[in-house]
mmCIF file of C-alpha atoms in Angstrom:
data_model
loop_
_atom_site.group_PDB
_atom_site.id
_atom_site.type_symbol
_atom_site.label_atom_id
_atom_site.label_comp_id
_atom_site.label_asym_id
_atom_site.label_seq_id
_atom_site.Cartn_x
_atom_site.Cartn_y
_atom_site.Cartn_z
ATOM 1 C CA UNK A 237 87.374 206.307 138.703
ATOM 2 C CA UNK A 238 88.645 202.889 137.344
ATOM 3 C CA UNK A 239 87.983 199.928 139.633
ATOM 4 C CA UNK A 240 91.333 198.718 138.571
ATOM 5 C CA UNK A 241 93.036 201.259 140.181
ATOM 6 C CA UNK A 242 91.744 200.934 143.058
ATOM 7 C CA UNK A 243 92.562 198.820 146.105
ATOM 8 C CA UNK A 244 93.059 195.479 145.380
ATOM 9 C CA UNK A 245 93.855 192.671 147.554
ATOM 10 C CA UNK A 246 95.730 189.534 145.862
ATOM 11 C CA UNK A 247 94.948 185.736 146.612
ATOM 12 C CA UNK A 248 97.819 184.272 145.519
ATOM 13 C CA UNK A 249 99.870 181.322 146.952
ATOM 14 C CA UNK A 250 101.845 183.712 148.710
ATOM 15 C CA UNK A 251 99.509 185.997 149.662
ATOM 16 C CA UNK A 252 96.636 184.634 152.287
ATOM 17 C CA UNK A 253 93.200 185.634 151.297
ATOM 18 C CA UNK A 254 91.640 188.115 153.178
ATOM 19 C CA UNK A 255 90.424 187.000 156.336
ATOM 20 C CA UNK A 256 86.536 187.934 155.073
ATOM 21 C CA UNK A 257 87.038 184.605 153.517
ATOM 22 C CA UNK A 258 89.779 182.791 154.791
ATOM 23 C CA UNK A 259 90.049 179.354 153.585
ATOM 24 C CA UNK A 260 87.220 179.628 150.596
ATOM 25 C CA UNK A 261 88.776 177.863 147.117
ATOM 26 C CA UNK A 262 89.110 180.162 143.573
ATOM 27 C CA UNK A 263 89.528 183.786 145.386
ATOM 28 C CA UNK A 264 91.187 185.716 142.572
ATOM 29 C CA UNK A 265 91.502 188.833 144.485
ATOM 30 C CA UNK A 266 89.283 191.382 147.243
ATOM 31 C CA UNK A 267 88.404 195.162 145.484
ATOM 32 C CA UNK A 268 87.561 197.704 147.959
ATOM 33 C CA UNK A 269 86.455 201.023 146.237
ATOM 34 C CA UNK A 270 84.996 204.413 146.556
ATOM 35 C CA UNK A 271 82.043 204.297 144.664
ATOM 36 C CA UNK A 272 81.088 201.705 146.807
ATOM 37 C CA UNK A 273 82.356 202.741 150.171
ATOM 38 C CA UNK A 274 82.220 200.221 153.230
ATOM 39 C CA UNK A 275 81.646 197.282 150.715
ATOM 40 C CA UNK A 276 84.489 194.383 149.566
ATOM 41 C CA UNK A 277 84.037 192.782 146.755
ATOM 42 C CA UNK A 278 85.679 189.265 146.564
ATOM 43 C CA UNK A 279 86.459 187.802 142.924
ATOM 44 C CA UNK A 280 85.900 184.241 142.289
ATOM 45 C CA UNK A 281 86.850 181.456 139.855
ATOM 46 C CA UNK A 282 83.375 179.551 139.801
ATOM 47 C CA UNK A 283 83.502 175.739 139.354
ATOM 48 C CA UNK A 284 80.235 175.432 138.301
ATOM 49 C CA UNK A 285 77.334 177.808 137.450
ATOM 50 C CA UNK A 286 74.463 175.878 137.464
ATOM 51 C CA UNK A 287 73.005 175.042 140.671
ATOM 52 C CA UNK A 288 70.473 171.749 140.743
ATOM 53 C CA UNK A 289 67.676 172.196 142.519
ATOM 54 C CA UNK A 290 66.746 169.523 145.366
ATOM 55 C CA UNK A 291 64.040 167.391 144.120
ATOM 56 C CA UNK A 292 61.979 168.273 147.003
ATOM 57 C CA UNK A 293 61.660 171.851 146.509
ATOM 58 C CA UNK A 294 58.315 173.145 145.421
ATOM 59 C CA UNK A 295 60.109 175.529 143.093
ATOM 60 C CA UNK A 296 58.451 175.796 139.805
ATOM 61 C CA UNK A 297 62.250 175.244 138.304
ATOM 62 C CA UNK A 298 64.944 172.954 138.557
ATOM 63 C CA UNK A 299 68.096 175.221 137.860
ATOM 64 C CA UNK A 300 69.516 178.500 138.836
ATOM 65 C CA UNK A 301 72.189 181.014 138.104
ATOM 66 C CA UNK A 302 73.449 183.006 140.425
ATOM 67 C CA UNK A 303 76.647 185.122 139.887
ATOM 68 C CA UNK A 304 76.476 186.935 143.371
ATOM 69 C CA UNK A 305 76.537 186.032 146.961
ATOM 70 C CA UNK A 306 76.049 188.846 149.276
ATOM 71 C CA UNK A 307 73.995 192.139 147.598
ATOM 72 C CA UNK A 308 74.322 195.577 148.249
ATOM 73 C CA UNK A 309 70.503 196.719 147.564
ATOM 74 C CA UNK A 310 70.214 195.467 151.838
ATOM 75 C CA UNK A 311 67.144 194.760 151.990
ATOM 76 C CA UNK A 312 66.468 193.929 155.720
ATOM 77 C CA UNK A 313 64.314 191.441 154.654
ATOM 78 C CA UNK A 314 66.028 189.236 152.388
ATOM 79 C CA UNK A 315 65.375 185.535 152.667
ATOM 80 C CA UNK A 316 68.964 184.628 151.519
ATOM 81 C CA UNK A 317 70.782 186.022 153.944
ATOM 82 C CA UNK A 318 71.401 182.823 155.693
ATOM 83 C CA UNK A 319 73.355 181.891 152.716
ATOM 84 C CA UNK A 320 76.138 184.371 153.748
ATOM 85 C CA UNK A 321 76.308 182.188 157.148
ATOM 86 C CA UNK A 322 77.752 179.079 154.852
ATOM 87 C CA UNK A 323 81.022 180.998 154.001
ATOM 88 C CA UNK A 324 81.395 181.972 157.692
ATOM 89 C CA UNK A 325 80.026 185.597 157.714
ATOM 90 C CA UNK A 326 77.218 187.210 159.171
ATOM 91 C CA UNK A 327 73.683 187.171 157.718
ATOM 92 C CA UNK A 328 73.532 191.078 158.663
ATOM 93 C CA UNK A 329 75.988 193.382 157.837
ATOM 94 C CA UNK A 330 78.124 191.052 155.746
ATOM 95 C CA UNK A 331 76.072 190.026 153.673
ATOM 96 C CA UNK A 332 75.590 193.794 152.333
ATOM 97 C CA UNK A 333 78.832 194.649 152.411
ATOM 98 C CA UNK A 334 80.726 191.351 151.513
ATOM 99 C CA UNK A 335 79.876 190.437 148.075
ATOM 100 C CA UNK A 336 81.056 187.183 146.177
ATOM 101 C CA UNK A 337 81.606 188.028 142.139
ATOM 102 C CA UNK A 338 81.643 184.618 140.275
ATOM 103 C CA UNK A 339 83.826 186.957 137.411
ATOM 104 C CA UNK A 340 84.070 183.419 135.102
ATOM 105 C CA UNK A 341 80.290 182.333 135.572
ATOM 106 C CA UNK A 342 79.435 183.447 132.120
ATOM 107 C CA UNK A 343 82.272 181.070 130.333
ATOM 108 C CA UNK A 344 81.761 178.061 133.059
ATOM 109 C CA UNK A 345 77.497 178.791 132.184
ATOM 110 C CA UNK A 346 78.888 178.175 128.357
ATOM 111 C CA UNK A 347 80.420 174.783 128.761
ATOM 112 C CA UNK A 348 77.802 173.658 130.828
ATOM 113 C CA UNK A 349 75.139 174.009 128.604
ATOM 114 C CA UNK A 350 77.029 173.209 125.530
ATOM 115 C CA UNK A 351 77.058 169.876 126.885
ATOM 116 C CA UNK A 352 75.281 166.780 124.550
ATOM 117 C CA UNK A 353 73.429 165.498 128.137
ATOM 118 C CA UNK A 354 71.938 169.270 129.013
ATOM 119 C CA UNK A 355 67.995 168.935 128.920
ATOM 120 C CA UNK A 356 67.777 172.673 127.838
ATOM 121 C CA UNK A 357 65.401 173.349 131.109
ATOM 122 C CA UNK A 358 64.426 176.791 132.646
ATOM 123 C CA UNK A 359 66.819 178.469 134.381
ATOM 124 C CA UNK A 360 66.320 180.956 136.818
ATOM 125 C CA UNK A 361 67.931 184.198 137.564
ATOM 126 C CA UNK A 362 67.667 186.019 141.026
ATOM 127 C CA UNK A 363 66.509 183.775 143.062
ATOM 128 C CA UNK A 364 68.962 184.052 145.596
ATOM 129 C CA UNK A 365 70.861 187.979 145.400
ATOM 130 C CA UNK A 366 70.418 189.899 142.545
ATOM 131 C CA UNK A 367 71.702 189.538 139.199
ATOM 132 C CA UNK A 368 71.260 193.487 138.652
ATOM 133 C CA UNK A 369 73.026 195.027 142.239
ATOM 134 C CA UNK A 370 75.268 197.916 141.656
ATOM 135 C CA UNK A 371 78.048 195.772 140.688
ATOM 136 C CA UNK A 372 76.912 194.404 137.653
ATOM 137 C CA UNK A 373 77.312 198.123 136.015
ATOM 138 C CA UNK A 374 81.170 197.238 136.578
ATOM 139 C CA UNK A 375 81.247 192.930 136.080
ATOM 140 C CA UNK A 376 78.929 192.649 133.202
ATOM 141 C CA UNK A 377 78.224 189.109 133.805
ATOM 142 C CA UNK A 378 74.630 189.303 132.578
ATOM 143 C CA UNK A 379 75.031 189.446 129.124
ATOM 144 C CA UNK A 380 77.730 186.777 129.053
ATOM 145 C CA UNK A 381 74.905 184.208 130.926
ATOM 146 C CA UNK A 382 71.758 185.600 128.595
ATOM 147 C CA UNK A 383 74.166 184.764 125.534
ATOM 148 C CA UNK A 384 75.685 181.671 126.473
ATOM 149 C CA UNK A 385 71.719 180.440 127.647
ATOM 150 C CA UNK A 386 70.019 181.631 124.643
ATOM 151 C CA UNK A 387 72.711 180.179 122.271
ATOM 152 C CA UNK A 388 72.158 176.644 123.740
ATOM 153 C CA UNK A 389 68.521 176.790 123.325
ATOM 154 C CA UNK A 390 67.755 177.282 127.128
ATOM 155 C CA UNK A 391 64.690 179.270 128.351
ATOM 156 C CA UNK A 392 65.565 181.726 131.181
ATOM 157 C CA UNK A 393 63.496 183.728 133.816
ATOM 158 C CA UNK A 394 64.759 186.812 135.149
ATOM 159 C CA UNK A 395 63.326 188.472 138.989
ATOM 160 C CA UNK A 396 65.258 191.630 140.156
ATOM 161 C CA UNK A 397 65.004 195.168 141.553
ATOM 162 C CA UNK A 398 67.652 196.218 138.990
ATOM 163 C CA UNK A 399 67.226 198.820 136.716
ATOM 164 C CA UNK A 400 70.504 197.790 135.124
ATOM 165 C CA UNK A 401 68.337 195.378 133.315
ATOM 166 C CA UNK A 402 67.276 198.370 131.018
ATOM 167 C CA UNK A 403 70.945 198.196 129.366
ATOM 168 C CA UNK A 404 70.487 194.208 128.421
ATOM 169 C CA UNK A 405 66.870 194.635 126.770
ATOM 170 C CA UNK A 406 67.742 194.640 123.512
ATOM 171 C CA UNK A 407 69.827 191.273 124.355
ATOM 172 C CA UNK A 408 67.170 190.055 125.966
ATOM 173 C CA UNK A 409 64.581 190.861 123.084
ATOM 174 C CA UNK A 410 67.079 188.891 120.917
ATOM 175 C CA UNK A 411 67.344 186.169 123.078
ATOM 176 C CA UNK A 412 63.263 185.952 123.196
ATOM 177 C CA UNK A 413 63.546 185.053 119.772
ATOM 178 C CA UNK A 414 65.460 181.784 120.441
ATOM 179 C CA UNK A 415 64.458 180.454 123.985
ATOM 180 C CA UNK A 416 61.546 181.584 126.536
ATOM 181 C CA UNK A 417 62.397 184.648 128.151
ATOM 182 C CA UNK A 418 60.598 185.715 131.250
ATOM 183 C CA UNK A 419 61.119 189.286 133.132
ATOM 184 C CA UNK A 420 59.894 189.762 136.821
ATOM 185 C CA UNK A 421 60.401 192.873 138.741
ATOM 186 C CA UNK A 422 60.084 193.215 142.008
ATOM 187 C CA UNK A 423 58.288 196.538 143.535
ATOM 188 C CA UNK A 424 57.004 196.345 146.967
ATOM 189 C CA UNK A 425 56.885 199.409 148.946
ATOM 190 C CA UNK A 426 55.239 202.336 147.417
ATOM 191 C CA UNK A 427 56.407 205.015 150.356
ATOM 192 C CA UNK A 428 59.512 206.449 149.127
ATOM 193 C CA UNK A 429 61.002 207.160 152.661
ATOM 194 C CA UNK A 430 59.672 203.799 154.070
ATOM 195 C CA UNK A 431 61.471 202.446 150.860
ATOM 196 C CA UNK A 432 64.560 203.926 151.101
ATOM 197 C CA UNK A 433 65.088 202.415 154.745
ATOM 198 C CA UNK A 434 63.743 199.035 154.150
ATOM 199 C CA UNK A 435 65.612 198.871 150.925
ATOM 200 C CA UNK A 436 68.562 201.419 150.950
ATOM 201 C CA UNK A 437 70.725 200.161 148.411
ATOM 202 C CA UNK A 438 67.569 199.810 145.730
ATOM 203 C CA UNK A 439 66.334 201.695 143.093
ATOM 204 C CA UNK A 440 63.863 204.144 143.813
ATOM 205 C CA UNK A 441 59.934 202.551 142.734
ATOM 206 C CA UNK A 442 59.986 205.452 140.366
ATOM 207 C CA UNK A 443 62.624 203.878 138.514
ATOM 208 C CA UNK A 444 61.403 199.890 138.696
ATOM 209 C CA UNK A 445 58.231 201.279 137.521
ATOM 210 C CA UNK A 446 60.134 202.782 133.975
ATOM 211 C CA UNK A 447 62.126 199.834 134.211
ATOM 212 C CA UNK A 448 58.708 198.147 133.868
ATOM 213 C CA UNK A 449 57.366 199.933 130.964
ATOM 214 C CA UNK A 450 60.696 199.621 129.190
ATOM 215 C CA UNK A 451 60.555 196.198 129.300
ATOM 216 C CA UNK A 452 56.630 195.968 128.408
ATOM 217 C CA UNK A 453 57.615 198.665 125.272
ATOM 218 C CA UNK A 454 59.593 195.843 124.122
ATOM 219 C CA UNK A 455 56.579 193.460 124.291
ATOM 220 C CA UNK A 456 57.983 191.762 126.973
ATOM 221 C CA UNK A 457 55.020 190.481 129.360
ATOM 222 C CA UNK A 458 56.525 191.665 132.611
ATOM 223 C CA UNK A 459 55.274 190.246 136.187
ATOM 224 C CA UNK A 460 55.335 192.372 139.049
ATOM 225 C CA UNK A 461 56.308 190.779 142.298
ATOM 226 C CA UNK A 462 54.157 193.427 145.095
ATOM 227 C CA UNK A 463 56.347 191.500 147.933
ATOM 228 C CA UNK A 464 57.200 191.185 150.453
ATOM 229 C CA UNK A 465 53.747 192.896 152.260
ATOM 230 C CA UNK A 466 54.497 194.415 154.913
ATOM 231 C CA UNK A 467 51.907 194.209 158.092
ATOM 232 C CA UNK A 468 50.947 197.229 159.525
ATOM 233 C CA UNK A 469 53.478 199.127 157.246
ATOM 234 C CA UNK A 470 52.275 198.531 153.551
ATOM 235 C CA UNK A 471 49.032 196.689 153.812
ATOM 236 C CA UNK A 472 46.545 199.323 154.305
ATOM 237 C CA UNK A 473 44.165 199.741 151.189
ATOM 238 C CA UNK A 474 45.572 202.948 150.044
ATOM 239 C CA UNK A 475 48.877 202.023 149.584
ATOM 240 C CA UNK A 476 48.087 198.480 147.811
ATOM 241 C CA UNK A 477 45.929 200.408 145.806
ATOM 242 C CA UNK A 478 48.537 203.065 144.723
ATOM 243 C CA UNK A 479 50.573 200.470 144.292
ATOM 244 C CA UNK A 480 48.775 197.858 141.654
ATOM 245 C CA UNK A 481 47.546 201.632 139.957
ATOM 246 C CA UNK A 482 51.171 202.368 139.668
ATOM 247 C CA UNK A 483 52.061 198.943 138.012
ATOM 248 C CA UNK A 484 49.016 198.906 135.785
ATOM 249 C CA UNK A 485 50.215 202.290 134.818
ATOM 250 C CA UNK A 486 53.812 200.901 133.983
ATOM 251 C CA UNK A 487 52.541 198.330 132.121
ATOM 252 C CA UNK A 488 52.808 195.164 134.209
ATOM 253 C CA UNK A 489 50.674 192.358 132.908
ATOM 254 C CA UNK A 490 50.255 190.390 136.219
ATOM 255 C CA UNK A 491 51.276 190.608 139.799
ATOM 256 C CA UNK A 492 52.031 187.746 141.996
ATOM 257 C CA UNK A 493 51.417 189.015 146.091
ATOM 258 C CA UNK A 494 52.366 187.883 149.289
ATOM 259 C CA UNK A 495 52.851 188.619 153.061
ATOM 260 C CA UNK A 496 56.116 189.125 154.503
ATOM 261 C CA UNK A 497 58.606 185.725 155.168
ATOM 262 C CA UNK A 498 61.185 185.736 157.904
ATOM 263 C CA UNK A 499 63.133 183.086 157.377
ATOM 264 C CA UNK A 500 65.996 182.490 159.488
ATOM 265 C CA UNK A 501 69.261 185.054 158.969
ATOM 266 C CA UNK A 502 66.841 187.117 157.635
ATOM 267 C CA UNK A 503 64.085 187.022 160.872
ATOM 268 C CA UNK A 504 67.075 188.164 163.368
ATOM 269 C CA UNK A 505 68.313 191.147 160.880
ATOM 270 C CA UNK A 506 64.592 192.286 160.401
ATOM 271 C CA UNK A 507 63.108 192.407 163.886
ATOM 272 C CA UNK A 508 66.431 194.570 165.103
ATOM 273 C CA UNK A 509 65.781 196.534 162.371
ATOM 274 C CA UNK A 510 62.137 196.589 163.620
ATOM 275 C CA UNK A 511 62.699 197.309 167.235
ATOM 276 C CA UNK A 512 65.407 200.339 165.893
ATOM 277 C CA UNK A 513 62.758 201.997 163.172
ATOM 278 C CA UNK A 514 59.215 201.116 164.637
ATOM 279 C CA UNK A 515 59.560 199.860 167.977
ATOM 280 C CA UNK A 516 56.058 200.160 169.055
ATOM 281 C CA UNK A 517 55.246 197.140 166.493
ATOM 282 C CA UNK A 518 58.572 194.753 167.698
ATOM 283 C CA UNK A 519 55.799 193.091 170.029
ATOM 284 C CA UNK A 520 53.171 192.484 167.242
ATOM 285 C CA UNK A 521 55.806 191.463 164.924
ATOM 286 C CA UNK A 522 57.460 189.050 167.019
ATOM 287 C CA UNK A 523 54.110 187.280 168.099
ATOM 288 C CA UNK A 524 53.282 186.773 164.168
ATOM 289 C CA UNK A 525 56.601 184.993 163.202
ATOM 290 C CA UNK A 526 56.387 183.531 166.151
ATOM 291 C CA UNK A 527 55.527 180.102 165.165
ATOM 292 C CA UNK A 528 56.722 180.022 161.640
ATOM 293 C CA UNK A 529 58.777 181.556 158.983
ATOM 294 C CA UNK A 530 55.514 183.128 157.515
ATOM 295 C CA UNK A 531 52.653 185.389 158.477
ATOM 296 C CA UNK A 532 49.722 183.138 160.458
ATOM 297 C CA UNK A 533 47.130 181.697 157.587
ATOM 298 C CA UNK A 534 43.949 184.114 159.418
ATOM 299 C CA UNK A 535 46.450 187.202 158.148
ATOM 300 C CA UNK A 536 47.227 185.835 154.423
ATOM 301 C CA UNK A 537 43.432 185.507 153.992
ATOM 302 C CA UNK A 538 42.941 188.715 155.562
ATOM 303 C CA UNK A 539 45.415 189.999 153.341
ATOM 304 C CA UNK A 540 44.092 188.232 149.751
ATOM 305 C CA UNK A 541 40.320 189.453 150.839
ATOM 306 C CA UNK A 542 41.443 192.804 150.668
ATOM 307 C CA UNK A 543 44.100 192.677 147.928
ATOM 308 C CA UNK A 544 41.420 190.931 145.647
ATOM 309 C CA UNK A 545 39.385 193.459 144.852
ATOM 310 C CA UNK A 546 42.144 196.127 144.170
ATOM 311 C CA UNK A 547 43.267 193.669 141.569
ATOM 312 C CA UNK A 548 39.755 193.314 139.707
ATOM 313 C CA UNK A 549 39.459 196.890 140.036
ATOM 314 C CA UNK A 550 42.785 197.485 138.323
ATOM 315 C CA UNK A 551 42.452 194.680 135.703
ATOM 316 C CA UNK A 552 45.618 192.732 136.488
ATOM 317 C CA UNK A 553 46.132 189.141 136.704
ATOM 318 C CA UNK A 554 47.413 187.656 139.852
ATOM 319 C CA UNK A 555 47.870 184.693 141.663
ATOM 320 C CA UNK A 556 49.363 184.658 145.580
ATOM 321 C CA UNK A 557 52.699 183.997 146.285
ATOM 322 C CA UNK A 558 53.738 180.571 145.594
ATOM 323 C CA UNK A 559 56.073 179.935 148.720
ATOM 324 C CA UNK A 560 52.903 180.303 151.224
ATOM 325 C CA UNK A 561 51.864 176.653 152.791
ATOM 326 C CA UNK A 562 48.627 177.230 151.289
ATOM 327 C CA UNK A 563 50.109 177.523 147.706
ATOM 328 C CA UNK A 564 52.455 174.776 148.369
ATOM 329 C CA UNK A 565 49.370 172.331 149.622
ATOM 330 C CA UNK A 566 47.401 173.719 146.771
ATOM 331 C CA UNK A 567 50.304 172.891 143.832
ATOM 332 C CA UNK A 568 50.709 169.430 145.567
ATOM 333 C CA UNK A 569 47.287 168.378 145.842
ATOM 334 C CA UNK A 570 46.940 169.743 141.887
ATOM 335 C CA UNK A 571 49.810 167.416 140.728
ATOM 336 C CA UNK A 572 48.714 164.473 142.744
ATOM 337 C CA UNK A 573 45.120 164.775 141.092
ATOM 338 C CA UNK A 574 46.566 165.103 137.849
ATOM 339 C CA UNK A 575 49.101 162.061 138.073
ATOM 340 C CA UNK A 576 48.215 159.881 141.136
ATOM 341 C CA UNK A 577 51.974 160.836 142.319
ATOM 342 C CA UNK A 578 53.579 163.939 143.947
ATOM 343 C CA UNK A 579 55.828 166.278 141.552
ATOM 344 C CA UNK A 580 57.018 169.506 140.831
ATOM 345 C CA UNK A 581 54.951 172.455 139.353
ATOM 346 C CA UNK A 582 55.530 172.946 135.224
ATOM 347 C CA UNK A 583 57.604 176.259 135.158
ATOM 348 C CA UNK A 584 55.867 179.631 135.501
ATOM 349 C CA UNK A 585 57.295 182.952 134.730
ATOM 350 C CA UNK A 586 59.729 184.723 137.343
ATOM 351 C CA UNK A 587 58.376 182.351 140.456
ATOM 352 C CA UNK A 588 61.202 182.887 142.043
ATOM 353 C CA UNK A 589 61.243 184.403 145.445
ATOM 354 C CA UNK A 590 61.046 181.834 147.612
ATOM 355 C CA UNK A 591 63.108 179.345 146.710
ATOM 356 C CA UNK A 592 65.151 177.158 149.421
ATOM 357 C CA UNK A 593 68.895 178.656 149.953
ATOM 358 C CA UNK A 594 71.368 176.128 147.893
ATOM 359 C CA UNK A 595 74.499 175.016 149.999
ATOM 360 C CA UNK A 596 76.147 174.749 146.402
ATOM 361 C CA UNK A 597 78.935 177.746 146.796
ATOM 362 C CA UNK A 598 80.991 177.670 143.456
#
């Protein structure tokens, strides 16, 4: 069925926008469609692509792309939910069924780089929604931002749960040629019902997995990103150790781990979410996060004891995720050795997860 056809709400100066988004500058139009039933997609004209990085982040990265707001894989976990909360919607429900498409991100990405004063630094991709949700199949705004990157001499990291990536790997194995190209997938739950209901608008793992050893066919070096960990649901030794067998298997050359973060926006959605699917672990939950966005230190080294082994066993590289405290004290007190002063991390492939939710809209 063709998405122009189908019901399609103007923004024009005599036409309000919808009230979704009343008030928000460049909407183009709102598409409501079938295929993607209960969802609204609203199309903007992007002033800017890149987003600048506060200087205080411990991101391993100064720039990001992203071309959604808003994703439609739901993950009841997702740290940028918040986000949604800056264009006056909800970080639950809206923010899977309210999407923002940047459709001009790929020409604005072009004249930004093309600039004499760009510095040609890593650029990241996914760290806030998905650059490979359902609706890239129909926007096709990848290709347009691995071109215009590559072309301008820019290296690029790529984290998703897409396996829409598979149709832009032989761009991407072009682009490899020119710039730095990093490819991170993230796989986390290896339970296909606990999946599906943690993650219902994902992939299946069966399919990240041969998105995996697509990628790794194509001698791309492809980290796996076994997070969020789930306590009490996905931290027993079986299933981490189906799990890293699963991504050895696929052809993942490292892993990078890490316990659960509920952030705010995200913490609310998750622990109703908890209390409706599990509620005999609501209390246990809620005394955790009770202190902090992330699971108490005795757990992570609980956690990293137990995962550590596994690893070895398998063969793969890892390192823990790099949005704990720990990892943060640990990157800060490496620099500060190094240099006698305080400074961000030199960029590492697909570190992307955690990074700080950007007020920077268009």
């Amino acid at each position: 069925m063709r998405w122009s056809s189908q019901n399609v709400e103007s923004a024009t100066a005599s036409d309000a926008p919808p009230p979704e988004l009343f008030g928000v500058r460049g909407l183009v139009r709102t598409v409501r469609t079938p295929e993607f039933a209960g969802m609204a997609f609203h199309e903007v004209l992007a002033k800017s692509a890149l987003n600048k990085v506060p200087a205080s982040s411990h991101m391993p990265f100064s720039w990001t792309v992203n071309p959604f707001r808003g994703c439609s894989h739901a993950c009841v976990y997702c740290f940028a939910r918040n986000t949604h909360r800056y264009l006056d919607l909800d970080a639950g429900k809206d923010f899977d069924s309210q999407v923002i498409v940047k459709v001009n991100i790929a020409d604005v990405l072009r004249a930004e780089v093309a600039k004499p004063r760009w510095g040609h630094e890593l650029v990241a991709l996914g760290t806030n929604t998905d650059p490979y949700q359902r609706a890239e199949g129909r926007y096709a705004l990848m290709p347009g931002i691995i071109s215009a990157l590559a072309e301008h001499g820019t290296p690029m990291s790529i984290l998703t749960k897409g396996t829409l990536l598979r149709r832009d790997l032989p761009l991407l194995e072009q682009a490899a040629h020119q710039v730095p190209v990093d490819i991170s997938m993230s796989i986390a739950i290896f339970d296909d019902g606990l999946q599906q209901r943690v993650e219902p608008g994902t992939p299946t793992t069966a399919a990240r997995l041969a998105t995996v050893r697509a990628a790794a066919d194509r001698g791309f070096n492809v980290t796996a990103f076994l997070m969020p960990i789930l306590p009490y649901l996905t931290d027993s030794t079986d299933h981490l150790d189906a799990a890293l067998a699963g991504l050895k298997e696929a052809g993942a050359s490292s892993v990078i781990y890490g316990a659960l973060h509920l952030r705010p926006g995200a913490r609310e959605w998750f622990l109703t979410w908890i209390d409706r699917e599990y509620p005999h672990l609501g209390s246990a939950y809620r005394s955790m996060y009770a202190r902090s966005s992330y699971a108490p230190a005795d757990y992570r080294g609980w956690l990293a004891r137990r995962i550590k082994p596994l690893l070895r066993r398998h063969g793969l590289d890892a390192r823990p995720d790099g949005d704990s405290p720990a990892s943060r004290r640990f990157t800060r007190g490496s620099a500060a050795r190094q240099t006698g002063v305080h400074r961000q991390a030199t960029p590492a492939p697909g570190a992307a997860q955690g990074l700080e939710p950007q007020p920077t809209l268009f």
